[in-house]
Amino acid sequence: MIRNSLEKEISELKNSLKLQEEIIKKLKSRLDVLESQDKQIERKRFTIQLIMDWSVNTRGSIMSAVLFVEKFNDFTSLEKIVSIEYLTIHKTDNSYFEKLKYLKACLPEEKFNENDNLIELSPDSIQKLRSLLVEFLNQLEVIMTAWEHAIADPELVEKTFIPMKTVNGDNSYFILKRFRDILKDKNGGLDQFTSITAFEENIITV
């Protein structure tokens, strides 16, 4: 009787320990899930803050400079901006008034040579314009680096920045594509914005 009772108690104890092990295993599994979810939440928060900072840092004159340059379809004008040379905008240009609006918004204190037919930007004005463009790209590169290395939430980044692509026929381009290409060419093929390029090649042009 005593032996049977002991065996029963041992069996019950084993079952109890087994149940406890299963509970502990489930709790650990749940904890792993919660930790993973916490990491995802933190990554989303980090990404949102990153995008908000970018939005604040690139508003106003910087974004106006980007919109101004995106109005140019010819490489000659963009090369002059990259090379910091005199740039002439003729009033017969179809986008003249839009360019003028963005130009005055990004360089509000600048005085331009203007007559009835054209407006001319000096190298000094071009230098200031170019600095705004590079600042925009530097700010964007920070986010794209976080995206490329999976530090930022990829879905949030892609949802935010895919609308910045330009579709031309069968081709798609990311923002300031032509400016970046000329800048790279002038730098002897050195790409200053490798993460922006990676985003463009993997998300925008696919």
PDB file of N, CA, C and O in Angstrom, residues 47-48 50-52 54-55 140 143-144 153-165 174 199:
ATOM      1  N   THR A  47      11.583  54.953 -36.688  1.00  0.00           N
ATOM      2  CA  THR A  47      11.394  55.329 -38.093  1.00  0.00           C
ATOM      3  C   THR A  47      10.506  56.554 -38.220  1.00  0.00           C
ATOM      4  O   THR A  47      10.796  57.469 -39.010  1.00  0.00           O
ATOM      5  N   ILE A  48       9.426  56.570 -37.454  1.00  0.00           N
ATOM      6  CA  ILE A  48       8.518  57.724 -37.484  1.00  0.00           C
ATOM      7  C   ILE A  48       9.258  58.992 -37.066  1.00  0.00           C
ATOM      8  O   ILE A  48       9.119  60.047 -37.703  1.00  0.00           O
ATOM      9  N   LEU A  50      12.461  59.503 -37.259  1.00  0.00           N
ATOM     10  CA  LEU A  50      13.447  59.785 -38.304  1.00  0.00           C
ATOM     11  C   LEU A  50      12.802  60.548 -39.464  1.00  0.00           C
ATOM     12  O   LEU A  50      13.353  61.544 -39.958  1.00  0.00           O
ATOM     13  N   ILE A  51      11.627  60.089 -39.869  1.00  0.00           N
ATOM     14  CA  ILE A  51      10.911  60.733 -40.974  1.00  0.00           C
ATOM     15  C   ILE A  51      10.423  62.126 -40.574  1.00  0.00           C
ATOM     16  O   ILE A  51      10.486  63.069 -41.366  1.00  0.00           O
ATOM     17  N   MET A  52       9.953  62.243 -39.326  1.00  0.00           N
ATOM     18  CA  MET A  52       9.500  63.550 -38.847  1.00  0.00           C
ATOM     19  C   MET A  52      10.655  64.554 -38.821  1.00  0.00           C
ATOM     20  O   MET A  52      10.497  65.709 -39.232  1.00  0.00           O
ATOM     21  N   TRP A  54      13.342  64.437 -40.648  1.00  0.00           N
ATOM     22  CA  TRP A  54      13.664  64.735 -42.052  1.00  0.00           C
ATOM     23  C   TRP A  54      12.695  65.771 -42.615  1.00  0.00           C
ATOM     24  O   TRP A  54      13.103  66.714 -43.284  1.00  0.00           O
ATOM     25  N   SER A  55      11.407  65.579 -42.327  1.00  0.00           N
ATOM     26  CA  SER A  55      10.393  66.493 -42.830  1.00  0.00           C
ATOM     27  C   SER A  55      10.615  67.914 -42.317  1.00  0.00           C
ATOM     28  O   SER A  55      10.504  68.880 -43.078  1.00  0.00           O
ATOM     29  N   LEU A 140      18.319  62.872 -46.583  1.00  0.00           N
ATOM     30  CA  LEU A 140      17.651  61.697 -47.151  1.00  0.00           C
ATOM     31  C   LEU A 140      18.542  60.456 -47.041  1.00  0.00           C
ATOM     32  O   LEU A 140      18.051  59.353 -46.781  1.00  0.00           O
ATOM     33  N   ILE A 143      18.171  58.510 -43.752  1.00  0.00           N
ATOM     34  CA  ILE A 143      17.010  57.614 -43.688  1.00  0.00           C
ATOM     35  C   ILE A 143      17.230  56.373 -44.538  1.00  0.00           C
ATOM     36  O   ILE A 143      16.921  55.250 -44.122  1.00  0.00           O
ATOM     37  N   MET A 144      17.783  56.556 -45.723  1.00  0.00           N
ATOM     38  CA  MET A 144      17.990  55.421 -46.614  1.00  0.00           C
ATOM     39  C   MET A 144      19.069  54.462 -46.102  1.00  0.00           C
ATOM     40  O   MET A 144      19.030  53.262 -46.368  1.00  0.00           O
ATOM     41  N   ASP A 153      12.084  50.789 -40.100  1.00  0.00           N
ATOM     42  CA  ASP A 153      11.015  49.929 -40.592  1.00  0.00           C
ATOM     43  C   ASP A 153      10.883  50.117 -42.107  1.00  0.00           C
ATOM     44  O   ASP A 153      10.540  51.211 -42.565  1.00  0.00           O
ATOM     45  N   PRO A 154      11.161  49.074 -42.894  1.00  0.00           N
ATOM     46  CA  PRO A 154      11.174  49.225 -44.357  1.00  0.00           C
ATOM     47  C   PRO A 154       9.827  49.624 -44.947  1.00  0.00           C
ATOM     48  O   PRO A 154       9.765  50.423 -45.887  1.00  0.00           O
ATOM     49  N   GLU A 155       8.755  49.096 -44.391  1.00  0.00           N
ATOM     50  CA  GLU A 155       7.424  49.402 -44.928  1.00  0.00           C
ATOM     51  C   GLU A 155       7.099  50.886 -44.782  1.00  0.00           C
ATOM     52  O   GLU A 155       6.571  51.513 -45.715  1.00  0.00           O
ATOM     53  N   LEU A 156       7.415  51.455 -43.625  1.00  0.00           N
ATOM     54  CA  LEU A 156       7.146  52.874 -43.394  1.00  0.00           C
ATOM     55  C   LEU A 156       7.989  53.761 -44.308  1.00  0.00           C
ATOM     56  O   LEU A 156       7.501  54.747 -44.861  1.00  0.00           O
ATOM     57  N   VAL A 157       9.265  53.400 -44.455  1.00  0.00           N
ATOM     58  CA  VAL A 157      10.156  54.180 -45.317  1.00  0.00           C
ATOM     59  C   VAL A 157       9.677  54.131 -46.760  1.00  0.00           C
ATOM     60  O   VAL A 157       9.584  55.164 -47.439  1.00  0.00           O
ATOM     61  N   GLU A 158       9.360  52.941 -47.231  1.00  0.00           N
ATOM     62  CA  GLU A 158       8.936  52.790 -48.619  1.00  0.00           C
ATOM     63  C   GLU A 158       7.604  53.497 -48.874  1.00  0.00           C
ATOM     64  O   GLU A 158       7.422  54.155 -49.910  1.00  0.00           O
ATOM     65  N   LYS A 159       6.685  53.396 -47.926  1.00  0.00           N
ATOM     66  CA  LYS A 159       5.386  54.053 -48.069  1.00  0.00           C
ATOM     67  C   LYS A 159       5.553  55.572 -48.134  1.00  0.00           C
ATOM     68  O   LYS A 159       4.830  56.256 -48.867  1.00  0.00           O
ATOM     69  N   THR A 160       6.524  56.088 -47.391  1.00  0.00           N
ATOM     70  CA  THR A 160       6.750  57.536 -47.341  1.00  0.00           C
ATOM     71  C   THR A 160       7.443  58.058 -48.591  1.00  0.00           C
ATOM     72  O   THR A 160       7.086  59.122 -49.116  1.00  0.00           O
ATOM     73  N   PHE A 161       8.422  57.298 -49.109  1.00  0.00           N
ATOM     74  CA  PHE A 161       9.286  57.856 -50.142  1.00  0.00           C
ATOM     75  C   PHE A 161       9.036  57.353 -51.562  1.00  0.00           C
ATOM     76  O   PHE A 161       9.510  57.975 -52.515  1.00  0.00           O
ATOM     77  N   ILE A 162       8.305  56.274 -51.732  1.00  0.00           N
ATOM     78  CA  ILE A 162       7.976  55.827 -53.091  1.00  0.00           C
ATOM     79  C   ILE A 162       7.229  56.909 -53.877  1.00  0.00           C
ATOM     80  O   ILE A 162       7.469  57.075 -55.088  1.00  0.00           O
ATOM     81  N   PRO A 163       6.327  57.691 -53.240  1.00  0.00           N
ATOM     82  CA  PRO A 163       5.651  58.757 -53.998  1.00  0.00           C
ATOM     83  C   PRO A 163       6.588  59.813 -54.572  1.00  0.00           C
ATOM     84  O   PRO A 163       6.151  60.631 -55.402  1.00  0.00           O
ATOM     85  N   MET A 164       7.849  59.818 -54.170  1.00  0.00           N
ATOM     86  CA  MET A 164       8.792  60.800 -54.692  1.00  0.00           C
ATOM     87  C   MET A 164       9.408  60.376 -56.023  1.00  0.00           C
ATOM     88  O   MET A 164      10.296  61.053 -56.536  1.00  0.00           O
ATOM     89  N   LYS A 165       8.951  59.278 -56.573  1.00  0.00           N
ATOM     90  CA  LYS A 165       9.504  58.859 -57.851  1.00  0.00           C
ATOM     91  C   LYS A 165       8.826  59.590 -59.001  1.00  0.00           C
ATOM     92  O   LYS A 165       7.693  60.064 -58.887  1.00  0.00           O
ATOM     93  N   PHE A 174      14.063  58.274 -59.047  1.00  0.00           N
ATOM     94  CA  PHE A 174      13.880  58.808 -57.707  1.00  0.00           C
ATOM     95  C   PHE A 174      14.275  60.278 -57.702  1.00  0.00           C
ATOM     96  O   PHE A 174      14.938  60.772 -58.621  1.00  0.00           O
ATOM     97  N   PHE A 199      18.126  52.306 -52.669  1.00  0.00           N
ATOM     98  CA  PHE A 199      16.657  52.402 -52.585  1.00  0.00           C
ATOM     99  C   PHE A 199      16.064  52.562 -53.975  1.00  0.00           C
ATOM    100  O   PHE A 199      15.067  51.918 -54.318  1.00  0.00           O
TER     101      PHE A 199
END
